[in-house]
């Protein structure tokens, strides 16, 4: 038995990604996203009998309490940025195995001025050293060192990766949920932006934001009667790596090298079959390495790929069609979830002005 | 020098005893790493269990190792995450592959501003430790270039 086709996404919700969410709590944002997703699925709140949240910062029990839910299956999926995609996988497993019929996945993070930025203080033994050398969790130094190593090993250039940011910004220009709607940037603009951590420039880094998203996952049988075009989950793999970037044995490799082959094998498809991709993108280098490790692009070839391929929603191979996190803002823990939601939105054919032409098969990396 | 150091000091938050020998070593201007008697190798950072073979604490010993290595990769920090480092930027934050076979992060010092901004530091550059007594209690380890 595999997950192939056992479950489908039948409702989606995404709140606008915003630089700040004054007066709003994470629970409140999750409530709004939950309401919209359940409504979008043409279900009633009472139909929701499963709940998956990020769980590590706000426990599922509190989300359930705040929303007045009484799930018979509930869990957290505390995988930082990958929480949304992991939760989607867990939701499919839950409905496939009869633990629930309709699972609500909801993740949201408020961002108010009172909330300290990442890196406010040491949290573990690795950071005991990190703090003394001038870095902190979420600072981007780890990704910058990966970037430098990738340049050295494969000849990747900063100009090649500047296309990632420029193309994604094009994709977000008409996205009403984006913090950068209507603000185009060029490859030259990226190259002219200041360094945060060489080789990473400002426009290659995400902007921390607040926001929330939600989906409803149901069984394949129930999905047949869905109001929306069902978005079937055909395969999934969930990997992880040392949280501290410099603890990774190979710093130019991501856990996608282990999770993608499982997803492909389960699905029966190969990277060549994929029509568009929604990939986690906190930094240009990270989305680049993940695309390589997924098999969509050969290892070490991502630089030439971006320099020669139109990856906008109009292009030969669309990537991060809503602008991704780089060009829409990173709503904290819901950041990686946006890729699931946009993939589903495109397959449902509801992406409006940024709708991709071929929308049957998407590879999502949360 | 002692009371004026304004930047973060190592403050163990999980189990201070685990990494104490490392900091006792730096205080003597020596580099000490944990060594696993089960799989016969060094590792870093300090742990209560071996991250290679899961050997228990009883099988882990501390050894002094040569304070030498090579630059595995690095970044030049222009916008430090910690405000205390603002005046120092740009500075180099590197991943050092120790000759003893473990990796450690640290600042590479001794480059001119022009060299720092010109990305003159090359990967695989041999480096050696420089120990900086920042307070009476704490000594930090930094790295400087040496001829290969
Ligand atoms: Zn061992």
Short mmCIF file of C-alpha atoms and ligand atoms in Angstrom, two decimals:
data_model
loop_
_atom_site.label_atom_id
_atom_site.label_comp_id
_atom_site.label_asym_id
_atom_site.label_seq_id
_atom_site.Cartn_x
_atom_site.Cartn_y
_atom_site.Cartn_z
CA UNK A 1 0.00 0.00 0.00
CA UNK A 2 1.27 3.47 -0.77
CA UNK A 3 -0.14 6.97 -0.51
CA UNK A 4 -0.62 7.18 -4.26
CA UNK A 5 -3.97 8.78 -5.03
CA UNK A 6 -5.43 7.87 -1.64
CA UNK A 7 -6.20 11.44 -0.62
CA UNK A 8 -6.84 14.82 -2.18
CA UNK A 9 -6.80 18.48 -1.27
CA UNK A 10 -10.32 19.84 -1.80
CA UNK A 11 -10.14 23.25 -0.13
CA UNK A 12 -7.47 25.91 0.18
CA UNK A 13 -6.96 29.19 2.00
CA UNK A 14 -4.20 31.74 2.20
CA UNK A 15 -4.24 35.04 4.06
CA UNK A 16 -2.24 37.91 2.60
CA UNK A 17 1.41 37.80 3.64
CA UNK A 18 2.14 40.98 5.56
CA UNK A 19 5.21 42.62 7.02
CA UNK A 20 3.35 43.08 10.28
CA UNK A 21 0.01 41.86 11.59
CA UNK A 22 -0.83 44.40 14.31
CA UNK A 23 -3.57 43.39 16.69
CA UNK A 24 -3.64 39.82 15.42
CA UNK A 25 -2.54 36.63 17.13
CA UNK A 26 -1.27 33.47 15.47
CA UNK A 27 -4.41 31.68 16.67
CA UNK A 28 -6.64 34.37 15.20
CA UNK A 29 -4.92 34.18 11.82
CA UNK A 30 -5.22 30.39 11.89
CA UNK A 31 -8.92 30.79 12.61
CA UNK A 32 -9.42 32.98 9.55
CA UNK A 33 -7.51 30.58 7.32
CA UNK A 34 -9.44 27.60 8.72
CA UNK A 35 -12.81 29.23 8.07
CA UNK A 36 -11.88 30.10 4.49
CA UNK A 37 -10.51 26.63 3.74
CA UNK A 38 -13.53 24.79 5.15
CA UNK A 39 -15.84 27.09 3.24
CA UNK A 40 -13.74 26.65 0.10
CA UNK A 41 -14.13 22.86 0.43
CA UNK A 42 -17.92 23.34 0.68
CA UNK A 43 -17.88 21.62 4.05
CA UNK A 44 -19.27 22.61 7.41
CA UNK A 45 -17.09 22.98 10.44
CA UNK A 46 -18.76 19.86 11.86
CA UNK A 47 -17.42 17.84 8.92
CA UNK A 48 -13.83 18.43 10.07
CA UNK A 49 -12.78 15.46 12.17
CA UNK A 50 -9.01 15.73 11.79
CA UNK A 51 -6.62 18.56 12.64
CA UNK A 52 -2.93 18.98 11.96
CA UNK A 53 -1.03 22.08 12.96
CA UNK A 54 2.61 23.02 13.21
CA UNK A 55 2.38 21.99 16.83
CA UNK A 56 5.84 22.93 18.05
CA UNK A 57 5.07 26.52 18.96
CA UNK A 58 1.32 26.23 19.51
CA UNK A 59 0.07 22.77 20.44
CA UNK A 60 -2.75 21.20 18.39
CA UNK A 61 -4.91 21.10 21.51
CA UNK A 62 -4.87 24.87 21.79
CA UNK A 63 -5.69 25.38 18.12
CA UNK A 64 -8.52 22.89 18.49
CA UNK A 65 -9.76 24.71 21.58
CA UNK A 66 -9.56 28.17 19.99
CA UNK A 67 -11.45 27.02 16.89
CA UNK A 68 -13.96 24.95 18.84
CA UNK A 69 -13.07 21.75 17.00
CA UNK A 70 -13.51 18.24 18.34
CA UNK A 71 -11.20 16.19 16.12
CA UNK A 72 -10.90 12.42 16.44
CA UNK A 73 -7.46 12.65 14.89
CA UNK A 74 -5.06 15.45 15.80
CA UNK A 75 -1.32 15.90 15.55
CA UNK A 76 1.48 18.37 15.18
CA UNK A 77 4.01 18.39 12.37
CA UNK A 78 6.86 20.37 13.87
CA UNK A 79 9.25 20.55 10.94
CA UNK A 80 9.97 24.29 10.90
CA UNK A 81 9.51 25.51 7.31
CA UNK A 82 8.63 22.02 6.14
CA UNK A 83 5.73 21.73 8.60
CA UNK A 84 3.04 22.45 6.00
CA UNK A 85 4.20 19.88 3.47
CA UNK A 86 4.81 17.34 6.23
CA UNK A 87 1.37 17.99 7.66
CA UNK A 88 -0.15 17.48 4.22
CA UNK A 89 1.53 14.09 4.05
CA UNK A 90 0.29 13.18 7.53
CA UNK A 91 -3.23 14.26 6.56
CA UNK A 92 -3.17 11.96 3.55
CA UNK A 93 -1.94 9.10 5.74
CA UNK A 94 -4.70 9.78 8.27
CA UNK A 95 -7.56 9.69 5.76
CA UNK A 96 -6.09 6.72 3.93
CA UNK A 97 -6.00 4.71 7.12
CA UNK A 98 -9.41 5.74 8.39
CA UNK A 99 -8.24 7.89 11.28
CA UNK A 100 -10.29 10.78 9.94
CA UNK A 101 -12.45 11.71 6.97
CA UNK A 102 -11.74 15.39 6.52
CA UNK A 103 -8.49 16.74 7.88
CA UNK A 104 -7.93 20.45 8.33
CA UNK A 105 -4.28 21.47 8.09
CA UNK A 106 -3.78 25.00 9.38
CA UNK A 107 -0.58 26.91 10.10
CA UNK A 108 -0.23 30.57 10.88
CA UNK A 109 2.12 33.04 12.48
CA UNK A 110 1.42 36.58 13.55
CA UNK A 111 4.24 39.06 13.29
CA UNK A 112 4.14 42.07 15.52
CA UNK A 113 6.85 44.50 16.45
CA UNK A 114 7.03 43.09 19.94
CA UNK A 115 8.14 39.70 18.63
CA UNK A 116 11.93 39.40 18.71
CA UNK A 117 13.72 38.54 15.51
CA UNK A 118 15.28 35.12 15.13
CA UNK A 119 18.65 34.97 16.80
CA UNK A 120 17.70 36.83 19.92
CA UNK A 121 19.52 34.37 22.12
CA UNK A 122 21.27 31.03 22.30
CA UNK A 123 18.99 28.02 22.36
CA UNK A 124 21.37 25.05 22.35
CA UNK A 125 24.91 23.80 22.44
CA UNK A 126 25.59 24.69 18.79
CA UNK A 127 24.41 28.23 19.36
CA UNK A 128 26.67 28.48 22.41
CA UNK A 129 29.51 28.71 19.93
CA UNK A 130 27.53 30.44 17.18
CA UNK A 131 26.79 33.46 19.33
CA UNK A 132 30.47 34.04 20.07
CA UNK A 133 31.36 34.12 16.36
CA UNK A 134 28.63 36.57 15.45
CA UNK A 135 25.79 34.50 14.10
CA UNK A 136 22.51 33.07 15.30
CA UNK A 137 19.70 30.77 14.25
CA UNK A 138 18.02 32.07 11.12
CA UNK A 139 20.85 34.46 10.35
CA UNK A 140 21.60 33.06 6.90
CA UNK A 141 25.30 32.52 7.52
CA UNK A 142 24.84 28.79 7.06
CA UNK A 143 23.13 29.23 3.69
CA UNK A 144 25.79 31.73 2.64
CA UNK A 145 28.51 29.17 3.37
CA UNK A 146 26.57 26.62 1.27
CA UNK A 147 26.40 29.20 -1.54
CA UNK A 148 30.14 29.85 -1.40
CA UNK A 149 30.87 26.11 -1.48
CA UNK A 150 28.46 25.61 -4.39
CA UNK A 151 30.24 28.38 -6.33
CA UNK A 152 33.57 26.70 -5.65
CA UNK A 153 32.47 23.16 -6.52
CA UNK A 154 30.28 23.85 -9.53
CA UNK A 155 31.23 27.27 -10.83
CA UNK A 156 27.82 28.68 -9.95
CA UNK A 157 27.73 32.48 -10.23
CA UNK A 158 25.81 35.07 -8.27
CA UNK A 159 24.40 36.48 -11.50
CA UNK A 160 22.96 33.09 -12.42
CA UNK A 161 21.16 32.82 -9.09
CA UNK A 162 19.95 36.42 -9.33
CA UNK A 163 17.52 35.07 -11.95
CA UNK A 164 15.76 33.11 -9.18
CA UNK A 165 14.81 36.31 -7.38
CA UNK A 166 13.99 38.28 -10.53
CA UNK A 167 11.78 35.56 -12.04
CA UNK A 168 9.91 34.96 -8.81
CA UNK A 169 9.33 38.67 -8.46
CA UNK A 170 7.77 38.70 -11.92
CA UNK A 171 5.45 35.90 -10.78
CA UNK A 172 4.26 37.84 -7.76
CA UNK A 173 3.50 41.15 -9.47
CA UNK A 174 -0.25 40.45 -9.69
CA UNK A 175 -0.51 38.30 -6.56
CA UNK A 176 -2.86 40.08 -4.12
CA UNK A 177 -1.50 37.98 -1.22
CA UNK A 178 2.07 39.11 -1.79
CA UNK A 179 3.95 41.68 0.26
CA UNK A 180 5.73 42.71 -2.95
CA UNK A 181 2.78 42.99 -5.33
CA UNK A 182 3.50 45.42 -8.15
CA UNK A 183 7.18 45.89 -7.29
CA UNK A 184 9.30 44.43 -10.12
CA UNK A 185 13.02 43.78 -9.81
CA UNK A 186 15.59 42.88 -12.45
CA UNK A 187 18.68 40.68 -12.33
CA UNK A 188 20.65 43.95 -12.23
CA UNK A 189 18.65 45.11 -9.20
CA UNK A 190 19.47 41.88 -7.38
CA UNK A 191 23.16 42.22 -8.24
CA UNK A 192 23.15 45.85 -7.07
CA UNK A 193 21.54 45.08 -3.71
CA UNK A 194 23.81 45.14 -0.68
CA UNK A 195 25.36 42.09 0.88
CA UNK A 196 23.77 40.58 3.95
CA UNK A 197 26.14 37.62 4.13
CA UNK A 198 28.43 37.39 1.07
CA UNK A 199 27.66 35.75 -1.36
CA UNK A 200 24.02 36.34 -0.35
CA UNK A 201 22.64 39.73 -1.29
CA UNK A 202 19.60 41.37 0.26
CA UNK A 203 17.26 40.52 -2.64
CA UNK A 204 18.25 36.86 -2.39
CA UNK A 205 16.93 36.62 1.18
CA UNK A 206 13.35 36.31 2.42
CA UNK A 207 11.64 39.08 4.31
CA UNK A 208 10.13 37.87 7.60
CA UNK A 209 6.36 38.35 7.60
CA UNK A 210 3.16 37.17 9.20
CA UNK A 211 0.36 35.17 7.61
CA UNK A 212 -1.53 31.91 7.61
CA UNK A 213 -2.72 29.20 5.28
CA UNK A 214 -4.96 26.16 5.45
CA UNK A 215 -6.10 23.21 3.37
CA UNK A 216 -8.69 20.47 3.71
CA UNK A 217 -7.61 16.95 2.84
CA UNK A 218 -10.14 14.19 2.26
CA UNK A 219 -10.15 10.61 0.97
CA UNK A 220 -10.13 9.90 -2.77
CA UNK A 221 -13.67 8.53 -2.52
CA UNK A 222 -15.04 11.64 -0.88
CA UNK A 223 -13.05 13.85 -3.22
CA UNK A 224 -15.10 12.62 -6.18
CA UNK A 225 -18.01 14.71 -4.92
CA UNK A 226 -15.82 17.74 -4.29
CA UNK A 227 -16.89 21.20 -5.39
CA UNK A 228 -13.30 22.01 -6.35
CA UNK A 229 -11.20 19.97 -8.74
CA UNK A 230 -9.54 17.48 -6.36
CA UNK A 231 -5.78 17.75 -6.07
CA UNK A 232 -4.58 14.19 -5.58
CA UNK A 233 -1.45 13.49 -3.59
CA UNK A 234 0.44 10.95 -5.69
CA UNK A 235 3.58 10.53 -3.67
CA UNK A 236 5.48 12.03 -0.77
CA UNK A 237 8.75 11.78 1.09
CA UNK A 238 9.73 13.57 4.28
CA UNK A 239 13.43 14.00 5.06
CA UNK A 240 15.39 16.17 7.40
CA UNK A 241 18.96 17.23 8.03
CA UNK A 242 20.86 18.72 10.96
CA UNK A 243 19.07 21.91 11.92
CA UNK A 244 22.39 23.69 12.32
CA UNK A 245 23.64 24.20 8.77
CA UNK A 246 27.30 23.69 9.56
CA UNK A 247 26.57 20.31 11.11
CA UNK A 248 25.52 18.88 7.73
CA UNK A 249 28.09 16.42 6.40
CA UNK A 250 27.75 17.76 2.84
CA UNK A 251 26.77 21.40 2.99
CA UNK A 252 25.80 21.60 -0.69
CA UNK A 253 23.26 18.80 -0.32
CA UNK A 254 19.72 19.00 1.08
CA UNK A 255 17.42 16.27 2.47
CA UNK A 256 15.49 16.50 -0.80
CA UNK A 257 18.10 14.10 -2.16
CA UNK A 258 16.49 11.49 0.08
CA UNK A 259 12.82 12.54 0.09
CA UNK A 260 12.30 13.19 -3.65
CA UNK A 261 13.21 9.66 -4.85
CA UNK A 262 10.60 8.22 -2.48
CA UNK A 263 7.94 10.63 -3.73
CA UNK A 264 8.75 9.87 -7.35
CA UNK A 265 8.80 6.12 -6.88
CA UNK A 266 5.47 6.23 -5.08
CA UNK A 267 3.91 8.37 -7.79
CA UNK A 268 5.12 6.36 -10.77
CA UNK A 269 6.38 9.55 -12.39
CA UNK A 270 9.90 10.82 -13.03
CA UNK A 271 11.35 14.33 -12.80
CA UNK A 272 10.92 14.60 -16.57
CA UNK A 273 7.12 14.37 -16.19
CA UNK A 274 6.82 17.33 -13.82
CA UNK A 275 5.20 20.41 -15.38
CA UNK A 276 5.87 23.03 -12.72
CA UNK A 277 7.40 23.24 -9.25
CA UNK A 278 6.66 25.01 -5.97
CA UNK A 279 9.82 24.87 -3.86
CA UNK A 280 10.86 26.14 -0.46
CA UNK A 281 12.90 29.27 -1.02
CA UNK A 282 14.19 31.09 2.03
CA UNK A 283 17.27 31.99 -0.04
CA UNK A 284 18.15 31.71 -3.74
CA UNK A 285 20.81 29.13 -2.99
CA UNK A 286 18.46 26.90 -0.99
CA UNK A 287 15.78 26.64 -3.66
CA UNK A 288 18.57 26.05 -6.17
CA UNK A 289 20.13 23.16 -4.25
CA UNK A 290 16.70 21.61 -3.58
CA UNK A 291 15.84 21.73 -7.30
CA UNK A 292 19.07 19.89 -8.02
CA UNK A 293 18.54 17.30 -5.31
CA UNK A 294 14.98 16.63 -6.51
CA UNK A 295 16.32 15.49 -9.86
CA UNK A 296 14.58 18.25 -11.82
CA UNK A 297 18.03 19.69 -12.59
CA UNK A 298 21.35 17.84 -12.58
CA UNK A 299 23.55 18.43 -9.51
CA UNK A 300 25.78 21.41 -10.16
CA UNK A 301 23.79 22.57 -13.22
CA UNK A 302 21.37 24.93 -11.48
CA UNK A 303 23.33 28.05 -12.42
CA UNK A 304 23.23 27.43 -16.19
CA UNK A 305 19.61 26.23 -15.82
CA UNK A 306 18.43 29.53 -14.34
CA UNK A 307 20.50 31.56 -16.78
CA UNK A 308 18.88 29.80 -19.75
CA UNK A 309 15.35 28.86 -18.61
CA UNK A 310 12.28 31.05 -18.26
CA UNK A 311 10.96 29.96 -14.87
CA UNK A 312 8.15 32.50 -14.72
CA UNK A 313 4.56 31.26 -14.86
CA UNK A 314 4.63 31.97 -18.60
CA UNK A 315 7.87 30.09 -19.13
CA UNK A 316 9.11 26.68 -20.18
CA UNK A 317 9.33 25.45 -16.60
CA UNK A 318 7.48 27.59 -14.06
CA UNK A 319 8.91 27.68 -10.53
CA UNK A 320 7.29 29.34 -7.52
CA UNK A 321 4.43 30.72 -9.56
CA UNK A 322 3.05 32.92 -6.76
CA UNK A 323 6.45 34.50 -6.14
CA UNK A 324 7.38 32.03 -3.45
CA UNK A 325 8.64 33.29 -0.14
CA UNK A 326 11.46 35.30 -1.66
CA UNK A 327 9.05 37.54 -3.51
CA UNK A 328 5.88 37.32 -1.44
CA UNK A 329 7.36 37.37 2.04
CA UNK A 330 7.91 34.54 4.50
CA UNK A 331 4.97 34.13 6.89
CA UNK A 332 7.20 32.35 9.39
CA UNK A 333 6.04 28.77 10.03
CA UNK A 334 3.41 29.04 7.31
CA UNK A 335 6.19 29.96 4.89
CA UNK A 336 6.72 26.51 3.44
CA UNK A 337 2.98 25.80 3.47
CA UNK A 338 2.41 28.45 0.79
CA UNK A 339 4.08 26.13 -1.72
CA UNK A 340 1.49 23.41 -1.03
CA UNK A 341 -1.35 25.91 -1.34
CA UNK A 342 -0.07 27.43 -4.58
CA UNK A 343 0.55 24.01 -6.11
CA UNK A 344 -3.05 23.05 -5.30
CA UNK A 345 -4.36 26.39 -6.55
CA UNK A 346 -2.63 25.95 -9.90
CA UNK A 347 -3.89 22.38 -10.31
CA UNK A 348 -7.43 23.54 -9.45
CA UNK A 349 -6.99 26.11 -12.23
CA UNK A 350 -7.65 29.02 -9.89
CA UNK A 351 -4.39 30.98 -10.22
CA UNK A 352 -6.06 33.63 -12.41
CA UNK A 353 -3.54 35.92 -14.14
CA UNK A 354 -0.60 33.72 -13.17
CA UNK A 355 -2.21 30.41 -14.15
CA UNK A 356 0.29 28.02 -15.71
CA UNK A 357 -0.66 26.40 -19.02
CA UNK A 358 0.21 22.82 -18.06
CA UNK A 359 -1.23 22.20 -14.62
CA UNK A 360 -1.63 18.48 -14.12
CA UNK A 361 1.53 17.50 -12.29
CA UNK A 362 3.41 19.62 -9.76
CA UNK A 363 6.36 18.83 -7.52
CA UNK A 364 6.16 20.62 -4.17
CA UNK A 365 9.02 20.94 -1.73
CA UNK A 366 7.95 22.53 1.52
CA UNK B 1 40.08 43.99 28.50
CA UNK B 2 38.14 41.92 31.01
CA UNK B 3 35.00 43.82 31.86
CA UNK B 4 34.79 45.62 28.54
CA UNK B 5 33.97 42.68 26.31
CA UNK B 6 30.43 43.45 25.10
CA UNK B 7 29.83 40.56 22.71
CA UNK B 8 28.17 37.26 23.61
CA UNK B 9 30.12 34.79 25.72
CA UNK B 10 29.63 31.04 25.52
CA UNK B 11 26.68 30.33 27.71
CA UNK B 12 25.77 26.66 27.69
CA UNK B 13 22.04 26.30 28.01
CA UNK B 14 21.41 22.55 27.76
CA UNK B 15 24.10 20.98 29.92
CA UNK B 16 27.05 23.20 30.83
CA UNK B 17 29.23 20.29 31.90
CA UNK B 18 29.25 18.72 28.46
CA UNK B 19 31.20 21.44 26.72
CA UNK B 20 33.21 22.62 29.71
CA UNK B 21 36.42 20.76 28.69
CA UNK B 22 36.37 22.56 25.35
CA UNK B 23 36.37 25.94 27.06
CA UNK B 24 38.92 24.83 29.65
CA UNK B 25 41.10 23.94 26.68
CA UNK B 26 40.77 27.28 24.95
CA UNK B 27 41.68 28.95 28.23
CA UNK B 28 45.00 27.08 28.06
CA UNK B 29 45.22 28.08 24.37
CA UNK B 30 44.65 24.50 23.32
CA UNK B 31 42.05 22.83 21.14
CA UNK B 32 40.29 19.87 22.76
CA UNK B 33 37.67 17.68 21.08
CA UNK B 34 35.62 14.72 22.12
CA UNK B 35 36.88 11.38 20.80
CA UNK B 36 34.71 8.29 20.50
CA UNK B 37 36.40 5.09 21.60
CA UNK B 38 33.80 3.00 19.77
CA UNK B 39 34.20 4.25 16.21
CA UNK B 40 37.60 5.89 16.77
CA UNK B 41 36.96 9.40 15.60
CA UNK B 42 36.60 12.99 16.77
CA UNK B 43 33.43 15.00 16.56
CA UNK B 44 32.19 18.48 17.37
CA UNK B 45 30.10 20.02 18.98
CA UNK B 46 30.25 18.36 22.40
CA UNK B 47 27.53 15.84 23.13
CA UNK B 48 26.43 13.24 25.67
CA UNK B 49 26.19 10.67 22.92
CA UNK B 50 28.33 10.08 19.82
CA UNK B 51 26.60 11.49 16.71
CA UNK B 52 28.39 8.94 14.52
CA UNK B 53 27.65 5.64 16.33
CA UNK B 54 25.46 6.63 19.33
CA UNK B 55 28.11 5.45 21.80
CA UNK B 56 27.29 6.50 25.39
CA UNK B 57 29.13 9.11 27.40
CA UNK B 58 31.35 6.47 29.05
CA UNK B 59 32.92 5.77 25.64
CA UNK B 60 33.65 9.44 24.94
CA UNK B 61 36.96 10.99 26.01
CA UNK B 62 38.48 14.41 25.54
CA UNK B 63 41.70 14.77 23.56
CA UNK B 64 43.87 17.69 22.64
CA UNK B 65 44.15 17.97 18.86
CA UNK B 66 46.35 20.13 16.60
CA UNK B 67 44.76 23.57 16.35
CA UNK B 68 45.00 23.50 12.57
CA UNK B 69 42.64 23.05 9.69
CA UNK B 70 41.42 24.34 6.35
CA UNK B 71 38.63 26.69 5.33
CA UNK B 72 35.81 24.43 4.16
CA UNK B 73 33.59 27.38 3.30
CA UNK B 74 32.87 30.86 4.59
CA UNK B 75 30.62 33.86 4.42
CA UNK B 76 31.43 37.50 4.90
CA UNK B 77 28.95 38.96 7.35
CA UNK B 78 27.83 42.46 6.40
CA UNK B 79 24.62 42.52 8.45
CA UNK B 80 25.23 40.67 11.71
CA UNK B 81 22.25 38.95 13.33
CA UNK B 82 23.56 40.04 16.71
CA UNK B 83 23.74 43.80 17.28
CA UNK B 84 26.91 43.44 19.36
CA UNK B 85 28.83 42.59 16.19
CA UNK B 86 27.61 45.59 14.17
CA UNK B 87 30.83 47.58 14.53
CA UNK B 88 32.95 44.69 13.32
CA UNK B 89 31.15 44.10 10.03
CA UNK B 90 32.18 43.05 7.51
CA UNK B 91 33.86 40.07 9.12
CA UNK B 92 34.48 36.48 8.11
CA UNK B 93 32.47 33.58 9.50
CA UNK B 94 33.99 30.32 8.36
CA UNK B 95 33.51 26.59 8.59
CA UNK B 96 36.88 25.05 9.42
CA UNK B 97 37.69 21.45 8.58
CA UNK B 98 40.08 20.48 11.35
CA UNK B 99 43.06 18.27 10.57
CA UNK B 100 41.73 16.03 13.36
CA UNK B 101 38.64 15.33 11.27
CA UNK B 102 35.79 17.40 12.66
CA UNK B 103 34.35 20.77 11.68
CA UNK B 104 34.02 23.92 13.73
CA UNK B 105 32.77 27.42 12.98
CA UNK B 106 34.87 30.46 13.75
CA UNK B 107 36.01 33.87 12.62
CA UNK B 108 39.00 34.12 10.32
CA UNK B 109 41.02 37.18 11.35
CA UNK B 110 44.11 38.95 10.09
CA UNK B 111 42.75 39.99 6.70
CA UNK B 112 42.78 43.63 5.65
CA UNK B 113 39.48 45.36 4.97
CA UNK B 114 40.31 45.25 1.26
CA UNK B 115 40.93 41.52 1.44
CA UNK B 116 37.70 40.95 3.33
CA UNK B 117 35.58 42.98 0.89
CA UNK B 118 37.42 41.55 -2.09
CA UNK B 119 36.68 37.96 -1.01
CA UNK B 120 40.40 37.26 -0.97
CA UNK B 121 40.04 34.33 1.41
CA UNK B 122 40.07 31.14 -0.60
CA UNK B 123 38.45 27.84 0.21
CA UNK B 124 40.84 25.12 1.40
CA UNK B 125 43.15 27.83 2.76
CA UNK B 126 45.18 26.35 5.65
CA UNK B 127 44.51 28.09 8.97
CA UNK B 128 45.64 27.83 12.56
CA UNK B 129 43.96 28.81 15.78
CA UNK B 130 44.49 32.14 17.51
CA UNK B 131 43.29 32.17 21.09
CA UNK B 132 41.79 35.41 22.34
CA UNK B 133 41.38 35.91 26.08
CA UNK B 134 38.27 38.06 26.03
CA UNK B 135 37.59 37.99 29.78
CA UNK B 136 39.24 36.46 32.83
CA UNK B 137 36.93 33.46 32.46
CA UNK B 138 36.60 33.00 28.74
CA UNK B 139 38.97 32.47 25.83
CA UNK B 140 37.61 32.32 22.30
CA UNK B 141 39.26 30.53 19.42
CA UNK B 142 39.71 32.39 16.13
CA UNK B 143 41.60 31.42 12.99
CA UNK B 144 44.30 32.94 10.85
CA UNK B 145 45.89 32.01 7.54
CA UNK B 146 49.12 30.04 7.45
CA UNK B 147 51.19 28.87 4.51
CA UNK B 148 50.04 25.51 3.21
ZN1 LIG C 1 31.16 6.93 17.89
#
